[in-house]
Amino acid sequence: MFQTRNKNFISLYFSSISVRQSFYLLWCLIALPFKNKEKLRVKFHKDFSNLFHGNKSFSFRSARASLSALFLALDIGEDDEVLISSFTCLAVPTAALAAGVKPVYYDIDQSNMMMDLQEIKKSINENTKAIVIQHTLGMGQKFDILREFCLSEEILLIEDCALSFGSSLDGELLGSFGDASIFSFELSKTLSTGWGGMLLINNPKLVDPVKNYYEQVGELSIFNSVRMLFQTMMCGLIYLPRVFPIAKYPLPLFFKLKLFAPSTPIEEYSGQVQNDFVTKLPKTLLPLAIMQLTRFEEICFEHEKNFLIIRGHLEMHEYQLLGSLNKRNRCVSPRIPFLVEERSKFIDHFEGHGVEVGTWFDGPLSPLPDTDNFNYDKSKYPNSSFIADRVVNLPCHARLKHKDLKLIEKLLIDYKSI
């Protein structure tokens, strides 16, 4: 899988799940039959909502399910359109398609991956019912002008915080500004339960229809719930830097035996979804979700600290950074993105020394679909395509140690001399 000269391997994944939490999951599995699962769900929602002034929250099996559930709850469907960043994960338009909504895309600002207001305005028409603003890898943005416009046109404004949970602007967490927001707790996110997502409702007018819909949402099967717990528990151990170089070898067998499952089922690559696409966060993962929130500030602090350290090295050695930071912006991200001209060469250099390099989003709708139902034409979004051809991202998550940061710094310096 990876050829490394380093006996450790620094992964992009399972950034906030410790060994202790992996064993805690095993205990949760044993104790689960004796727990009141609904009380756990209520507590998780309350703890999450408390971060956002008590606004209502609803947990699902994934962030994409959260977004789809919002559309379904508000009867946004056939003949309706949702505007989405053209530089994003395939999961976002998949959520729209699952609800019968047509995805339409806007190009981004090439310098920072954020929305381009003029591009958004060009794409709005009488069928536009919602706009999704993506805060990419912790780089937050305010959108007061767009919010006022959406209010006047009765267009729903949604924040995609899947890649920025914990980031803030002017002391307010991202996710606080739109009518609703979605968050992800999957394997590569700031707070991770391996799987899962959250829908946050900030607009009081939306609470009742979403609550009524949520009461009808079903649970995952016991098999899938336990499998998710098992996969999360095992990967929390497998992705340890000293363990992964050996433990990576059984991974294909786990997938073949269906003990593990990919975060994106194969049918979603063509815009199709499974029958249980919109279901609640598995009960098996609720104890870990609650535990993760108790460490929220600690995890955010470590992510932010590592982000700033690595960004400082990138700036010092004249790498092409995306976006700018100021005192208004707290950037909490499990990865730090920047641009390089020879991406494969850069990846080989780092992975040859045991540091995994990501390419979010190299599609720029990633992965790039080959079916027409996604309504996506890469050539229409030159700014997104420019970034997608050059972007790389390095881990800056809470699992990094001082020696890991020093290794990353050394590799950044060495790469410049190649």
PDB file of N, CA, C and O in Angstrom, residues 379-408:
ATOM      1  N   SER A 379     -15.447  21.589 -16.810  1.00  0.00           N
ATOM      2  CA  SER A 379     -14.928  22.708 -17.599  1.00  0.00           C
ATOM      3  C   SER A 379     -15.595  24.035 -17.260  1.00  0.00           C
ATOM      4  O   SER A 379     -15.066  25.102 -17.594  1.00  0.00           O
ATOM      5  N   LYS A 380     -16.745  23.984 -16.587  1.00  0.00           N
ATOM      6  CA  LYS A 380     -17.465  25.216 -16.258  1.00  0.00           C
ATOM      7  C   LYS A 380     -16.927  25.906 -15.000  1.00  0.00           C
ATOM      8  O   LYS A 380     -17.349  27.024 -14.680  1.00  0.00           O
ATOM      9  N   TYR A 381     -15.998  25.257 -14.306  1.00  0.00           N
ATOM     10  CA  TYR A 381     -15.551  25.788 -13.024  1.00  0.00           C
ATOM     11  C   TYR A 381     -14.018  25.884 -13.014  1.00  0.00           C
ATOM     12  O   TYR A 381     -13.333  25.088 -12.361  1.00  0.00           O
ATOM     13  N   PRO A 382     -13.474  26.858 -13.754  1.00  0.00           N
ATOM     14  CA  PRO A 382     -12.011  26.936 -13.920  1.00  0.00           C
ATOM     15  C   PRO A 382     -11.249  27.156 -12.617  1.00  0.00           C
ATOM     16  O   PRO A 382     -10.144  26.630 -12.460  1.00  0.00           O
ATOM     17  N   ASN A 383     -11.814  27.918 -11.687  1.00  0.00           N
ATOM     18  CA  ASN A 383     -11.102  28.154 -10.434  1.00  0.00           C
ATOM     19  C   ASN A 383     -11.020  26.877  -9.599  1.00  0.00           C
ATOM     20  O   ASN A 383      -9.968  26.543  -9.032  1.00  0.00           O
ATOM     21  N   SER A 384     -12.127  26.155  -9.521  1.00  0.00           N
ATOM     22  CA  SER A 384     -12.125  24.883  -8.802  1.00  0.00           C
ATOM     23  C   SER A 384     -11.164  23.887  -9.447  1.00  0.00           C
ATOM     24  O   SER A 384     -10.427  23.168  -8.763  1.00  0.00           O
ATOM     25  N   SER A 385     -11.157  23.866 -10.772  1.00  0.00           N
ATOM     26  CA  SER A 385     -10.280  22.931 -11.489  1.00  0.00           C
ATOM     27  C   SER A 385      -8.815  23.277 -11.283  1.00  0.00           C
ATOM     28  O   SER A 385      -7.971  22.377 -11.144  1.00  0.00           O
ATOM     29  N   PHE A 386      -8.512  24.579 -11.249  1.00  0.00           N
ATOM     30  CA  PHE A 386      -7.126  25.006 -11.023  1.00  0.00           C
ATOM     31  C   PHE A 386      -6.608  24.481  -9.686  1.00  0.00           C
ATOM     32  O   PHE A 386      -5.515  23.922  -9.597  1.00  0.00           O
ATOM     33  N   ILE A 387      -7.407  24.656  -8.637  1.00  0.00           N
ATOM     34  CA  ILE A 387      -7.002  24.180  -7.315  1.00  0.00           C
ATOM     35  C   ILE A 387      -6.949  22.654  -7.282  1.00  0.00           C
ATOM     36  O   ILE A 387      -6.008  22.056  -6.748  1.00  0.00           O
ATOM     37  N   ALA A 388      -7.956  22.009  -7.864  1.00  0.00           N
ATOM     38  CA  ALA A 388      -8.045  20.550  -7.823  1.00  0.00           C
ATOM     39  C   ALA A 388      -6.842  19.874  -8.476  1.00  0.00           C
ATOM     40  O   ALA A 388      -6.439  18.783  -8.073  1.00  0.00           O
ATOM     41  N   ASP A 389      -6.237  20.520  -9.471  1.00  0.00           N
ATOM     42  CA  ASP A 389      -5.077  19.945 -10.160  1.00  0.00           C
ATOM     43  C   ASP A 389      -3.790  20.069  -9.346  1.00  0.00           C
ATOM     44  O   ASP A 389      -2.797  19.408  -9.660  1.00  0.00           O
ATOM     45  N   ARG A 390      -3.810  20.895  -8.305  1.00  0.00           N
ATOM     46  CA  ARG A 390      -2.571  21.192  -7.579  1.00  0.00           C
ATOM     47  C   ARG A 390      -2.643  20.967  -6.069  1.00  0.00           C
ATOM     48  O   ARG A 390      -1.629  20.985  -5.387  1.00  0.00           O
ATOM     49  N   VAL A 391      -3.833  20.771  -5.529  1.00  0.00           N
ATOM     50  CA  VAL A 391      -3.985  20.771  -4.078  1.00  0.00           C
ATOM     51  C   VAL A 391      -3.421  19.506  -3.438  1.00  0.00           C
ATOM     52  O   VAL A 391      -3.536  18.404  -3.978  1.00  0.00           O
ATOM     53  N   VAL A 392      -2.773  19.693  -2.307  1.00  0.00           N
ATOM     54  CA  VAL A 392      -2.388  18.603  -1.419  1.00  0.00           C
ATOM     55  C   VAL A 392      -2.754  19.040  -0.008  1.00  0.00           C
ATOM     56  O   VAL A 392      -2.951  20.221   0.266  1.00  0.00           O
ATOM     57  N   ASN A 393      -2.894  18.081   0.899  1.00  0.00           N
ATOM     58  CA  ASN A 393      -3.128  18.436   2.294  1.00  0.00           C
ATOM     59  C   ASN A 393      -2.390  17.477   3.208  1.00  0.00           C
ATOM     60  O   ASN A 393      -2.293  16.284   2.945  1.00  0.00           O
ATOM     61  N   LEU A 394      -1.848  18.048   4.274  1.00  0.00           N
ATOM     62  CA  LEU A 394      -1.089  17.296   5.263  1.00  0.00           C
ATOM     63  C   LEU A 394      -1.864  17.206   6.566  1.00  0.00           C
ATOM     64  O   LEU A 394      -2.644  18.112   6.894  1.00  0.00           O
ATOM     65  N   PRO A 395      -1.652  16.150   7.339  1.00  0.00           N
ATOM     66  CA  PRO A 395      -2.340  16.044   8.630  1.00  0.00           C
ATOM     67  C   PRO A 395      -1.853  17.121   9.600  1.00  0.00           C
ATOM     68  O   PRO A 395      -0.670  17.439   9.651  1.00  0.00           O
ATOM     69  N   CYS A 396      -2.796  17.680  10.372  1.00  0.00           N
ATOM     70  CA  CYS A 396      -2.423  18.593  11.456  1.00  0.00           C
ATOM     71  C   CYS A 396      -3.303  18.299  12.671  1.00  0.00           C
ATOM     72  O   CYS A 396      -3.597  19.177  13.467  1.00  0.00           O
ATOM     73  N   HIS A 397      -3.716  17.048  12.784  1.00  0.00           N
ATOM     74  CA  HIS A 397      -4.716  16.676  13.773  1.00  0.00           C
ATOM     75  C   HIS A 397      -4.119  16.416  15.153  1.00  0.00           C
ATOM     76  O   HIS A 397      -2.901  16.520  15.368  1.00  0.00           O
ATOM     77  N   ALA A 398      -4.998  16.038  16.082  1.00  0.00           N
ATOM     78  CA  ALA A 398      -4.628  15.957  17.494  1.00  0.00           C
ATOM     79  C   ALA A 398      -3.704  14.790  17.821  1.00  0.00           C
ATOM     80  O   ALA A 398      -3.100  14.774  18.893  1.00  0.00           O
ATOM     81  N   ARG A 399      -3.580  13.824  16.922  1.00  0.00           N
ATOM     82  CA  ARG A 399      -2.700  12.677  17.194  1.00  0.00           C
ATOM     83  C   ARG A 399      -1.226  12.994  16.951  1.00  0.00           C
ATOM     84  O   ARG A 399      -0.358  12.221  17.316  1.00  0.00           O
ATOM     85  N   LEU A 400      -0.919  14.103  16.292  1.00  0.00           N
ATOM     86  CA  LEU A 400       0.470  14.412  15.978  1.00  0.00           C
ATOM     87  C   LEU A 400       1.268  14.712  17.250  1.00  0.00           C
ATOM     88  O   LEU A 400       0.796  15.440  18.129  1.00  0.00           O
ATOM     89  N   LYS A 401       2.458  14.171  17.305  1.00  0.00           N
ATOM     90  CA  LYS A 401       3.386  14.448  18.392  1.00  0.00           C
ATOM     91  C   LYS A 401       4.416  15.477  17.927  1.00  0.00           C
ATOM     92  O   LYS A 401       4.511  15.801  16.743  1.00  0.00           O
ATOM     93  N   HIS A 402       5.238  15.947  18.882  1.00  0.00           N
ATOM     94  CA  HIS A 402       6.261  16.937  18.547  1.00  0.00           C
ATOM     95  C   HIS A 402       7.199  16.401  17.469  1.00  0.00           C
ATOM     96  O   HIS A 402       7.553  17.116  16.516  1.00  0.00           O
ATOM     97  N   LYS A 403       7.585  15.123  17.585  1.00  0.00           N
ATOM     98  CA  LYS A 403       8.496  14.537  16.598  1.00  0.00           C
ATOM     99  C   LYS A 403       7.850  14.441  15.218  1.00  0.00           C
ATOM    100  O   LYS A 403       8.541  14.529  14.195  1.00  0.00           O
ATOM    101  N   ASP A 404       6.522  14.274  15.178  1.00  0.00           N
ATOM    102  CA  ASP A 404       5.819  14.233  13.894  1.00  0.00           C
ATOM    103  C   ASP A 404       5.859  15.607  13.220  1.00  0.00           C
ATOM    104  O   ASP A 404       6.073  15.707  12.002  1.00  0.00           O
ATOM    105  N   LEU A 405       5.654  16.640  14.015  1.00  0.00           N
ATOM    106  CA  LEU A 405       5.702  18.003  13.477  1.00  0.00           C
ATOM    107  C   LEU A 405       7.103  18.329  12.966  1.00  0.00           C
ATOM    108  O   LEU A 405       7.257  18.990  11.927  1.00  0.00           O
ATOM    109  N   LYS A 406       8.131  17.876  13.687  1.00  0.00           N
ATOM    110  CA  LYS A 406       9.507  18.118  13.246  1.00  0.00           C
ATOM    111  C   LYS A 406       9.808  17.370  11.949  1.00  0.00           C
ATOM    112  O   LYS A 406      10.502  17.888  11.068  1.00  0.00           O
ATOM    113  N   LEU A 407       9.263  16.142  11.828  1.00  0.00           N
ATOM    114  CA  LEU A 407       9.455  15.377  10.595  1.00  0.00           C
ATOM    115  C   LEU A 407       8.799  16.091   9.419  1.00  0.00           C
ATOM    116  O   LEU A 407       9.397  16.213   8.343  1.00  0.00           O
ATOM    117  N   ILE A 408       7.579  16.572   9.607  1.00  0.00           N
ATOM    118  CA  ILE A 408       6.882  17.282   8.532  1.00  0.00           C
ATOM    119  C   ILE A 408       7.658  18.527   8.126  1.00  0.00           C
ATOM    120  O   ILE A 408       7.813  18.824   6.923  1.00  0.00           O
TER     121      ILE A 408
END
